[in-house]
């Protein structure tokens, strides 16, 4: 519009001179008469006007394009350009400068938009490229890089916090269950240990009672020995007495012999009659003495006999007591047998309980190991930790549980139980999932939400397999000690 | 016409403060080229407008690069690439190209906008070597399997480094 009016105004001015010339020629006719030659001037002026108008029209050709383009730019659209610029003068330069300006603007906005979008998508490596941009555009893009870096840092931190908080959440929930399982184990161990202590104290009591009984028996047996030696002494004494009796009997025999001789003498003296009175009196005196001796001897025998009867009653009494002692000892020994039976039972119960407690405490240790393995995995997620990284690199054959399972007591003592076979797969899965997690951690999880989800998935799989492992370890012990389950 | 140009070993080096800007329609015909484009390509504006953009394609460039480029931008994403271009006089110039789609107000792609900057010399050296290997692979595989073969080569290289194409290209 401006252009056409500008061009028409120019045309107006251009056409003024031929019109004025024509007017002068027409006005001169009354004074000088019609002169055809004079018409040549307005004709030339017309030709000049046409020529100039065409030239101006060509020179100004870019103006409507410029106008349209600037109008478009003012609407926020930078994709238009002016092409086929034939004009070499100021207008041509204006067109190229406008193009350059739009190139700068276009590149600037594209860089800005692309880098923001990439940053939001987690492609933090895409910085703005200020090469080729000028002045404020360049500075703007450099500033944007600072901004992008800060955004990336924030997003990385947020992603880190996100992962850590999700794993902590996962960990806390499972750790509590794991600890509860160990707590339960410890509770059972404590209860069982109390039973074992009670059994041990009972065993101790039984042993003490047994010892008292043995003392009693020993005492009784000592009494019997005393009595036997006393009986021996009595018998010795009796023997001695029987020698005395023999002597007495010999004495009586000699008395009898002498009495016989005296009787013979008396018979002889009686035959001599006469003088019988005096001699007989002597014989009678001798017989009297003999009778006295015989009386002494029989008294002595009577005394010996009474002593003998005393000793005999002693011996009888001892033998009665000895029988009682022996009877009492038999009762004590029966009691001792009962005590020892109890003692044996207590000891074997103690052993069963101790065996169970041993298995349970070992299984609890294995569980703690297993929980620690997972804790190390969480530590690795928390921040790279070389030591934990190395520790969780172990596979399911070489951790404590794996070694116990493959080579140790596990196979030996539990190998024939059904829970034993079931343990292998979930245990391998715990290690497998944790290894998968560490591999994923090598990736760009700080920018990639999907990757982070995969990490959480791997840990959830590990936790779920781990629950199975913990459960199976518990069942393994229960299966081996069916009578022990409280 | 473009095949008649004999490449020479004369190199033109881009300046830090300039960039080449060009636009094409959906078919790759040039609709705009800035003065730096005119200067480096050696063609006049009249010669460039309406011509296929591959008028400046250098025979040292593997075809797979352009396949990747077109696949990427026609999908609506930006594409960054180191490219060796052929000028009208047979000389060559390396650029770091950033090509983005042009959208109309309805979000439909109407053409492409290409900004080509002065490349990092280290990147030129590396990519020159990569392209040489890819080109050899293309020549070995024959015309029909050329692109697949050299693409495989590039993907192997990237997976060895554990990087995406963009990460690799933007890391220089």
XYZ file of C-alpha atoms in Angstrom:
658
model
C 0.000 0.000 0.000
C 2.742 2.354 1.054
C 4.764 1.091 -1.855
C 2.028 1.610 -4.464
C 1.249 5.004 -3.102
C 4.943 5.840 -3.092
C 5.251 4.616 -6.664
C 2.059 6.460 -7.760
C 3.285 9.617 -6.090
C 6.565 9.245 -7.970
C 4.602 8.591 -11.193
C 2.594 11.690 -10.474
C 5.764 13.754 -10.189
C 7.244 12.053 -13.268
C 4.133 12.690 -15.357
C 4.031 16.372 -14.229
C 6.763 17.448 -16.711
C 5.249 15.994 -19.957
C 1.854 17.359 -18.884
C 3.413 20.786 -18.172
C 5.287 20.706 -21.490
C 2.125 19.740 -23.354
C 0.321 22.612 -21.619
C 3.105 25.053 -22.676
C 2.955 23.789 -26.305
C -0.826 24.122 -26.360
C -0.629 27.589 -24.721
C 1.933 28.777 -27.330
C -0.323 27.893 -30.307
C -2.248 31.276 -30.331
C 1.037 33.186 -30.310
C 3.328 31.125 -32.464
C 0.934 28.914 -34.357
C 0.960 25.082 -34.266
C 4.440 23.792 -34.593
C 4.721 20.015 -34.819
C 8.363 20.242 -33.838
C 7.410 21.582 -30.432
C 5.433 18.380 -29.740
C 8.735 16.514 -29.698
C 9.472 17.898 -26.185
C 6.385 16.549 -24.432
C 6.835 13.273 -26.353
C 10.393 12.950 -25.075
C 9.215 13.826 -21.580
C 6.588 11.054 -21.803
C 9.244 8.575 -22.901
C 11.526 9.679 -20.066
C 8.688 9.370 -17.545
C 7.868 5.847 -18.731
C 11.511 4.838 -18.630
C 12.172 6.257 -15.194
C 8.964 4.736 -13.886
C 9.990 1.268 -15.095
C 13.430 1.620 -13.552
C 12.048 2.793 -10.221
C 9.526 -0.024 -10.269
C 12.385 -2.523 -10.648
C 14.534 -0.881 -7.986
C 11.697 -0.953 -5.530
C 10.692 -4.522 -6.296
C 12.076 -5.866 -2.969
C 10.041 -3.374 -0.968
C 6.760 -5.357 -0.924
C 8.727 -8.531 -0.084
C 10.522 -6.679 2.715
C 7.256 -5.362 3.959
C 5.589 -8.768 3.989
C 8.588 -10.425 5.628
C 8.867 -7.863 8.412
C 5.155 -8.196 9.053
C 5.661 -11.951 9.382
C 8.606 -11.511 11.759
C 6.499 -9.207 13.893
C 4.099 -12.135 14.244
C 6.958 -14.197 15.705
C 7.627 -16.268 12.584
C 11.269 -16.353 11.507
C 11.228 -18.827 8.660
C 10.716 -16.424 5.748
C 13.639 -15.040 3.743
C 14.039 -12.753 0.770
C 15.489 -14.568 -2.185
C 16.452 -13.625 -5.723
C 17.858 -10.300 -4.628
C 19.128 -8.748 -7.865
C 19.438 -5.246 -6.511
C 23.010 -4.439 -5.517
C 22.412 -1.147 -3.735
C 21.165 -0.261 -0.271
C 17.909 -2.127 -0.762
C 19.794 -5.297 -1.746
C 22.053 -4.938 1.291
C 18.977 -4.349 3.413
C 17.505 -7.636 2.159
C 20.658 -9.622 2.888
C 21.065 -7.991 6.286
C 17.488 -8.858 7.110
C 18.169 -12.451 6.029
C 21.269 -12.525 8.217
C 19.299 -11.144 11.124
C 16.651 -13.795 10.667
C 19.329 -16.494 10.369
C 20.757 -15.368 13.682
C 17.322 -15.171 15.281
C 16.264 -18.499 13.801
C 19.421 -20.287 14.867
C 19.209 -18.693 18.320
C 15.615 -19.733 18.962
C 16.176 -23.199 17.536
C 19.185 -23.731 19.731
C 17.274 -22.498 22.720
C 14.266 -24.697 22.055
C 16.262 -27.804 21.130
C 18.567 -27.625 24.121
C 15.680 -27.098 26.545
C 13.813 -30.026 25.088
C 16.921 -32.231 25.178
C 17.569 -31.180 28.765
C 14.036 -32.142 29.757
C 14.539 -35.494 27.995
C 17.682 -36.048 30.035
C 20.064 -35.538 27.099
C 22.338 -33.322 29.147
C 25.159 -33.678 26.645
C 23.320 -31.389 24.204
C 24.639 -27.892 24.922
C 23.929 -24.819 22.832
C 26.332 -24.214 19.944
C 27.259 -20.532 19.945
C 29.690 -20.817 17.014
C 28.600 -18.481 14.188
C 26.230 -16.476 16.360
C 26.947 -12.854 17.036
C 26.974 -10.501 20.046
C 23.914 -10.821 22.203
C 22.816 -14.029 20.498
C 26.123 -15.670 21.303
C 26.065 -14.359 24.851
C 22.488 -15.542 25.267
C 23.421 -19.070 24.207
C 26.461 -19.096 26.497
C 24.238 -18.011 29.374
C 21.785 -20.697 28.445
C 24.544 -23.302 28.776
C 25.064 -22.204 32.367
C 21.351 -22.479 32.954
C 21.202 -25.911 31.300
C 24.090 -27.105 33.429
C 22.269 -25.993 36.564
C 19.055 -27.655 35.400
C 20.969 -30.830 34.618
C 22.584 -30.737 38.048
C 19.205 -30.329 39.693
C 17.656 -33.078 37.656
C 20.571 -35.399 38.354
C 20.267 -34.651 42.056
C 16.519 -35.187 41.906
C 16.980 -38.463 40.050
C 19.603 -39.525 42.574
C 17.346 -38.584 45.461
C 14.482 -40.349 43.718
C 16.396 -43.586 43.304
C 17.831 -43.461 46.783
C 14.495 -42.732 48.382
C 12.776 -45.498 46.426
C 15.468 -48.023 47.319
C 15.398 -46.870 50.943
C 11.690 -47.378 50.982
C 12.093 -50.848 49.485
C 14.929 -51.619 51.851
C 13.243 -50.409 55.022
C 10.133 -52.477 54.399
C 12.119 -55.622 53.675
C 14.799 -55.041 56.266
C 12.152 -54.883 58.984
C 10.774 -58.245 57.872
C 14.284 -59.685 57.705
C 15.097 -58.378 61.167
C 11.778 -59.681 62.471
C 12.706 -63.108 61.160
C 16.088 -62.947 62.888
C 14.443 -61.565 65.994
C 12.098 -64.536 66.007
C 15.072 -66.877 65.588
C 16.796 -65.229 68.537
C 13.621 -65.504 70.586
C 13.380 -69.218 69.838
C 17.085 -69.602 70.588
C 16.613 -67.815 73.924
C 13.607 -69.977 74.812
C 15.452 -73.114 73.846
C 18.507 -72.024 75.776
C 16.303 -71.549 78.830
C 15.065 -75.127 78.404
C 18.650 -76.273 77.993
C 19.647 -74.379 81.165
C 16.747 -75.888 83.080
C 17.696 -79.326 81.834
C 21.298 -78.706 82.770
C 20.360 -77.594 86.280
C 18.127 -80.629 86.648
C 20.965 -82.820 85.440
C 23.177 -81.149 88.012
C 20.631 -81.847 90.767
C 20.335 -85.451 89.655
C 24.084 -85.771 89.688
C 24.247 -84.330 93.191
C 21.526 -86.658 94.454
C 23.338 -89.520 92.786
C 26.511 -88.513 94.530
C 24.711 -88.472 97.941
C 23.302 -91.890 97.215
C 26.711 -93.200 96.337
C 28.080 -91.763 99.594
C 25.277 -93.490 101.458
C 26.024 -96.761 99.748
C 29.726 -96.361 100.478
C 28.959 -95.604 104.109
C 26.719 -98.631 104.329
C 29.282 -100.828 102.697
C 31.904 -99.506 105.117
C 29.569 -100.527 108.022
C 29.337 -103.991 106.572
C 33.113 -104.240 106.310
C 33.477 -103.098 109.932
C 31.040 -105.704 111.038
C 32.753 -108.406 109.049
C 36.118 -107.583 110.613
C 34.492 -107.498 114.006
C 33.046 -110.972 113.328
C 36.519 -112.078 112.329
C 37.934 -110.887 115.624
C 35.136 -112.681 117.485
C 35.881 -115.856 115.598
C 39.560 -115.529 116.428
C 38.653 -114.999 120.012
C 36.346 -118.066 119.841
C 39.216 -120.077 118.451
C 41.377 -119.035 121.339
C 38.626 -120.055 123.749
C 38.323 -123.493 122.162
C 42.048 -124.077 122.892
C 41.275 -123.275 126.494
C 38.354 -125.729 126.366
C 40.677 -128.362 124.950
C 43.119 -127.740 127.747
C 40.267 -128.014 130.244
C 39.103 -131.220 128.643
C 42.664 -132.565 128.836
C 42.735 -131.581 132.483
C 39.486 -133.393 133.088
C 40.908 -136.383 131.238
C 44.045 -136.418 133.419
C 41.844 -136.036 136.494
C 39.823 -138.959 135.310
C 43.031 -140.930 134.807
C 44.248 -140.027 138.298
C 40.806 -140.843 139.722
C 41.081 -144.225 138.006
C 44.526 -144.762 139.518
C 43.273 -143.629 142.922
C 40.373 -146.004 142.654
C 42.830 -148.772 141.891
C 44.954 -147.764 144.891
C 41.866 -147.602 147.060
C 40.983 -151.077 145.849
C 44.468 -152.311 146.787
C 44.329 -150.586 150.235
C 40.865 -152.016 150.803
C 42.337 -155.469 150.187
C 44.918 -154.877 152.978
C 42.024 -154.181 155.416
C 43.393 -153.838 158.857
C 45.170 -150.936 158.899
C 42.482 -149.604 156.440
C 41.337 -146.675 158.456
C 44.348 -144.388 158.131
C 45.310 -145.159 154.548
C 41.760 -144.911 153.299
C 41.461 -141.484 154.922
C 44.469 -140.312 152.790
C 42.876 -141.741 149.609
C 39.556 -140.151 150.530
C 41.322 -136.784 150.878
C 42.957 -137.198 147.452
C 39.575 -138.077 145.858
C 38.107 -134.939 147.445
C 40.888 -132.794 145.949
C 40.261 -134.435 142.574
C 36.582 -133.711 142.844
C 37.491 -130.097 143.557
C 39.712 -129.941 140.466
C 36.960 -131.450 138.374
C 34.575 -128.842 139.732
C 37.045 -126.085 138.802
C 37.389 -127.471 135.296
C 33.695 -127.715 134.696
C 33.277 -124.168 136.066
C 35.889 -122.935 133.674
C 34.096 -124.701 130.824
C 30.796 -123.146 131.924
C 32.437 -119.720 131.883
C 33.907 -120.307 128.436
C 30.559 -121.467 127.210
C 28.810 -118.369 128.437
C 31.482 -116.187 126.774
C 30.987 -118.208 123.585
C 27.274 -117.693 123.655
C 27.852 -113.930 124.142
C 30.122 -113.835 121.110
C 27.635 -115.856 119.099
C 24.814 -113.463 119.825
C 27.095 -110.635 118.813
C 27.764 -112.349 115.538
C 24.111 -113.020 115.051
C 23.313 -109.379 115.640
C 26.023 -108.357 113.175
C 24.728 -110.680 110.543
C 21.208 -109.262 110.957
C 22.571 -105.750 110.617
C 24.616 -106.778 107.636
C 21.535 -108.160 105.951
C 19.699 -104.900 106.677
C 22.626 -102.906 105.338
C 22.703 -104.973 102.203
C 18.962 -104.562 101.764
C 19.240 -100.811 102.274
C 22.097 -100.640 99.754
C 19.985 -102.450 97.233
C 17.231 -99.841 97.599
C 19.751 -97.032 97.281
C 21.212 -98.630 94.193
C 17.716 -98.881 92.681
C 17.232 -95.193 93.425
C 20.565 -94.500 91.820
C 19.539 -96.362 88.719
C 16.387 -94.240 88.472
C 18.481 -91.121 88.973
C 20.914 -92.183 86.317
C 18.068 -92.922 83.891
C 16.718 -89.438 84.488
C 20.197 -88.082 84.148
C 20.607 -89.758 80.780
C 17.247 -88.501 79.583
C 18.064 -84.933 80.592
C 21.407 -85.167 78.869
C 19.893 -86.460 75.641
C 17.199 -83.763 75.727
C 19.921 -81.202 76.271
C 21.718 -82.578 73.266
C 18.629 -82.439 71.023
C 17.905 -78.892 72.115
C 21.499 -77.850 71.693
C 21.555 -79.369 68.206
C 18.399 -77.477 67.268
C 19.732 -74.256 68.745
C 22.950 -74.740 66.807
C 21.098 -75.198 63.511
C 18.786 -72.308 64.263
C 21.600 -69.958 65.221
C 23.564 -70.972 62.141
C 20.532 -70.406 59.950
C 20.103 -67.046 61.658
C 23.727 -66.214 60.853
C 23.161 -67.219 57.234
C 20.090 -64.988 57.142
C 22.073 -62.072 58.570
C 24.713 -62.702 55.899
C 22.048 -62.716 53.267
C 20.509 -59.494 54.601
C 23.950 -57.898 54.658
C 24.476 -58.898 51.038
C 21.335 -56.971 50.121
C 22.335 -54.064 52.364
C 25.599 -53.828 50.439
C 23.619 -53.724 47.218
C 21.674 -50.766 48.628
C 24.907 -49.088 49.664
C 26.145 -49.449 46.071
C 22.980 -47.742 44.839
C 23.460 -45.019 47.453
C 26.846 -44.133 46.019
C 29.614 -46.107 44.413
C 31.382 -48.040 47.158
C 34.287 -50.176 45.955
C 34.271 -52.538 48.901
C 30.545 -53.229 48.748
C 30.760 -53.488 44.979
C 33.327 -56.230 45.323
C 31.320 -57.930 48.057
C 28.131 -58.127 46.006
C 30.032 -59.363 42.961
C 30.151 -62.840 44.534
C 27.813 -65.401 42.955
C 25.387 -67.762 44.686
C 27.978 -70.552 44.833
C 30.634 -68.589 46.648
C 28.808 -66.641 49.347
C 28.632 -68.155 52.842
C 25.194 -69.620 52.162
C 26.378 -70.987 48.793
C 29.449 -72.657 50.304
C 27.390 -74.050 53.149
C 24.913 -75.311 50.572
C 27.393 -76.889 48.179
C 30.222 -78.191 50.297
C 29.616 -77.553 53.958
C 27.249 -78.884 56.570
C 24.323 -77.898 54.415
C 24.569 -80.749 51.970
C 25.685 -83.160 54.690
C 22.964 -82.438 57.243
C 20.100 -81.016 55.207
C 20.716 -82.494 51.752
C 17.910 -85.038 52.018
C 15.209 -82.492 52.935
C 12.767 -81.141 50.354
C 13.384 -77.482 51.322
C 17.068 -78.009 50.506
C 16.431 -78.550 46.789
C 13.979 -75.643 46.654
C 16.575 -73.207 48.028
C 18.889 -73.163 44.988
C 16.679 -71.300 42.495
C 15.603 -68.305 44.636
C 19.120 -67.957 46.038
C 20.606 -67.843 42.527
C 17.934 -65.309 41.608
C 18.866 -62.951 44.469
C 22.459 -62.832 43.232
C 21.380 -62.663 39.590
C 19.045 -59.735 40.220
C 21.633 -57.831 42.234
C 24.182 -58.380 39.447
C 21.617 -57.146 36.921
C 21.137 -54.081 39.113
C 24.885 -53.282 39.190
C 25.014 -53.603 35.417
C 22.087 -51.181 35.091
C 23.823 -48.788 37.485
C 26.561 -48.425 34.853
C 23.971 -46.853 32.567
C 22.726 -43.253 32.593
C 20.184 -43.809 35.372
C 20.611 -40.207 36.489
C 18.898 -39.069 33.328
C 16.794 -42.040 32.427
C 13.634 -42.685 34.405
C 12.972 -45.979 32.599
C 16.405 -47.231 33.594
C 15.755 -46.186 37.173
C 12.501 -48.151 37.099
C 14.461 -51.177 35.867
C 16.913 -50.792 38.764
C 14.027 -50.735 41.235
C 12.466 -53.738 39.457
C 15.727 -55.681 39.779
C 15.930 -54.900 43.500
C 12.274 -55.819 43.974
C 12.979 -59.150 42.279
C 15.991 -59.634 44.542
C 13.850 -58.844 47.603
C 11.091 -61.190 46.554
C 13.556 -64.035 45.896
C 15.247 -63.167 49.171
C 11.979 -63.529 51.090
C 11.729 -67.011 49.622
C 15.321 -67.773 50.648
C 14.739 -66.593 54.228
C 11.537 -68.588 54.430
C 13.216 -71.742 53.065
C 16.150 -71.477 55.476
C 13.631 -71.344 58.322
C 11.727 -74.288 56.916
C 14.962 -76.250 56.480
C 15.617 -76.080 60.222
C 11.974 -76.858 61.060
C 12.020 -79.819 58.726
C 15.133 -81.248 60.322
C 13.750 -80.769 63.845
C 10.066 -81.586 63.498
C 9.531 -81.950 67.257
C 11.119 -78.626 68.052
C 8.718 -76.238 66.376
C 7.227 -74.210 69.157
C 25.967 -31.474 -13.476
C 27.360 -32.110 -9.985
C 29.198 -35.206 -11.167
C 31.183 -33.271 -13.661
C 33.082 -31.418 -10.957
C 36.499 -32.915 -10.309
C 37.339 -32.703 -6.591
C 40.640 -31.052 -5.772
C 42.669 -31.066 -2.587
C 42.069 -27.369 -2.014
C 40.377 -26.787 1.323
C 38.358 -23.775 2.404
C 38.146 -23.303 6.157
C 35.121 -21.823 7.829
C 35.380 -18.850 10.174
C 34.409 -18.884 13.825
C 32.041 -15.933 13.480
C 30.124 -17.197 10.435
C 27.697 -19.955 9.743
C 26.192 -21.256 6.564
C 22.403 -21.208 6.589
C 20.230 -22.873 4.030
C 16.662 -24.072 3.828
C 15.108 -26.743 1.665
C 11.621 -27.966 0.921
C 10.482 -31.473 1.863
C 12.138 -32.914 -1.254
C 15.501 -31.355 -0.441
C 15.364 -28.587 -3.004
C 17.103 -25.433 -1.872
C 14.709 -22.596 -1.028
C 17.193 -20.288 0.642
C 20.922 -19.918 1.067
C 22.718 -17.168 2.949
C 25.691 -15.251 1.631
C 28.190 -17.517 3.404
C 26.619 -20.488 1.617
C 26.994 -18.697 -1.677
C 30.591 -17.863 -0.819
C 31.664 -21.368 0.239
C 29.714 -23.370 -2.324
C 30.868 -21.106 -5.117
C 27.425 -21.126 -6.734
C 25.313 -18.047 -7.363
C 21.987 -17.707 -5.610
C 20.189 -18.356 -8.911
C 22.139 -21.585 -9.367
C 21.335 -22.754 -5.865
C 17.631 -21.976 -5.591
C 15.460 -24.916 -6.653
C 18.436 -27.272 -6.916
C 18.824 -30.463 -4.865
C 20.905 -29.842 -1.763
C 23.184 -32.703 -2.764
C 24.694 -30.399 -5.373
C 27.438 -29.880 -2.759
C 27.762 -33.551 -1.793
C 31.392 -34.635 -1.784
C 32.245 -38.112 -3.184
C 34.249 -38.830 -0.009
C 31.034 -38.864 2.036
C 29.446 -42.263 2.702
C 25.808 -42.542 1.679
C 24.782 -43.928 5.054
C 25.397 -40.532 6.681
C 22.784 -38.881 4.474
C 20.385 -41.763 5.004
C 20.710 -41.304 8.767
C 20.350 -37.561 8.369
C 17.153 -37.762 6.333
C 15.661 -40.481 8.553
C 16.283 -38.343 11.605
C 14.967 -35.019 10.389
C 11.948 -36.440 8.588
C 11.063 -37.990 11.970
C 10.893 -34.463 13.371
C 14.191 -34.489 15.315
C 17.330 -32.464 14.878
C 20.372 -34.056 13.306
C 24.002 -33.145 13.905
C 26.718 -34.335 11.554
C 30.223 -33.558 10.381
C 30.048 -33.205 6.601
C 32.640 -32.700 3.900
C 31.149 -30.527 1.162
C 32.184 -30.020 -2.453
C 32.358 -26.503 -3.879
C 31.672 -25.637 -7.471
C 35.400 -25.176 -8.144
C 36.239 -28.681 -6.843
C 37.588 -27.506 -3.509
C 36.118 -28.872 -0.286
C 35.076 -27.472 3.069
C 34.243 -29.297 6.302
C 31.204 -28.179 8.295
C 29.461 -29.191 11.486
C 25.852 -29.327 10.340
C 22.798 -28.934 12.537
C 19.608 -29.638 10.632
C 16.142 -29.166 12.068
C 12.691 -29.449 10.550
C 10.632 -26.341 9.793
C 7.085 -26.599 11.098
C 3.946 -24.790 10.016
C 1.587 -23.478 12.722
C -0.212 -26.856 12.706
C 3.001 -28.706 13.516
C 3.434 -30.258 10.050
C 6.940 -30.320 8.594
C 7.208 -27.893 5.688
C 10.937 -28.050 5.059
C 14.317 -28.143 6.727
C 16.606 -25.539 8.234
C 20.324 -26.215 8.183
C 22.990 -24.323 10.104
C 26.571 -25.280 9.324
C 29.305 -24.153 11.673
C 33.074 -24.217 11.717
C 33.926 -27.765 12.884
C 36.378 -28.803 15.566
C 39.595 -29.844 13.734
C 39.974 -32.899 15.976
C 36.452 -34.022 15.057
C 37.199 -33.513 11.367
C 40.234 -35.729 11.638
C 38.333 -38.473 13.488
C 35.225 -38.334 11.340
C 37.316 -38.159 8.171
C 38.814 -41.485 9.172
C 35.417 -42.967 10.123
C 33.932 -41.854 6.789
C 36.878 -43.287 4.896
C 36.285 -46.687 6.491
C 32.538 -46.457 5.886
C 33.096 -45.538 2.260
C 35.431 -48.475 1.790
C 32.767 -50.688 3.319
C 30.165 -49.270 0.945
C 32.388 -49.889 -2.055
C 33.097 -53.415 -0.900
C 29.415 -54.205 -0.250
C 28.229 -52.942 -3.634
C 25.568 -50.355 -4.393
C 22.586 -52.365 -3.159
C 23.964 -53.234 0.309
C 26.223 -50.191 0.646
C 24.121 -48.263 3.152
C 23.314 -51.290 5.314
C 26.964 -52.310 5.411
C 28.414 -48.952 6.379
C 25.573 -48.300 8.832
C 26.447 -51.562 10.560
C 30.056 -50.415 10.738
C 29.041 -47.148 12.387
C 26.680 -48.867 14.845
C 29.437 -51.286 15.816
C 31.752 -48.383 16.455
C 29.135 -46.673 18.623
C 28.257 -49.785 20.625
C 31.934 -50.349 21.236
C 32.098 -46.893 22.768
C 28.768 -47.393 24.533
C 27.429 -44.101 23.170
C 24.443 -43.032 21.119
C 25.165 -41.327 17.789
C 24.271 -37.916 19.232
C 26.396 -38.412 22.325
C 29.336 -39.439 20.184
C 28.986 -36.549 17.731
C 28.385 -33.890 20.387
C 31.241 -35.058 22.598
C 33.980 -33.443 20.464
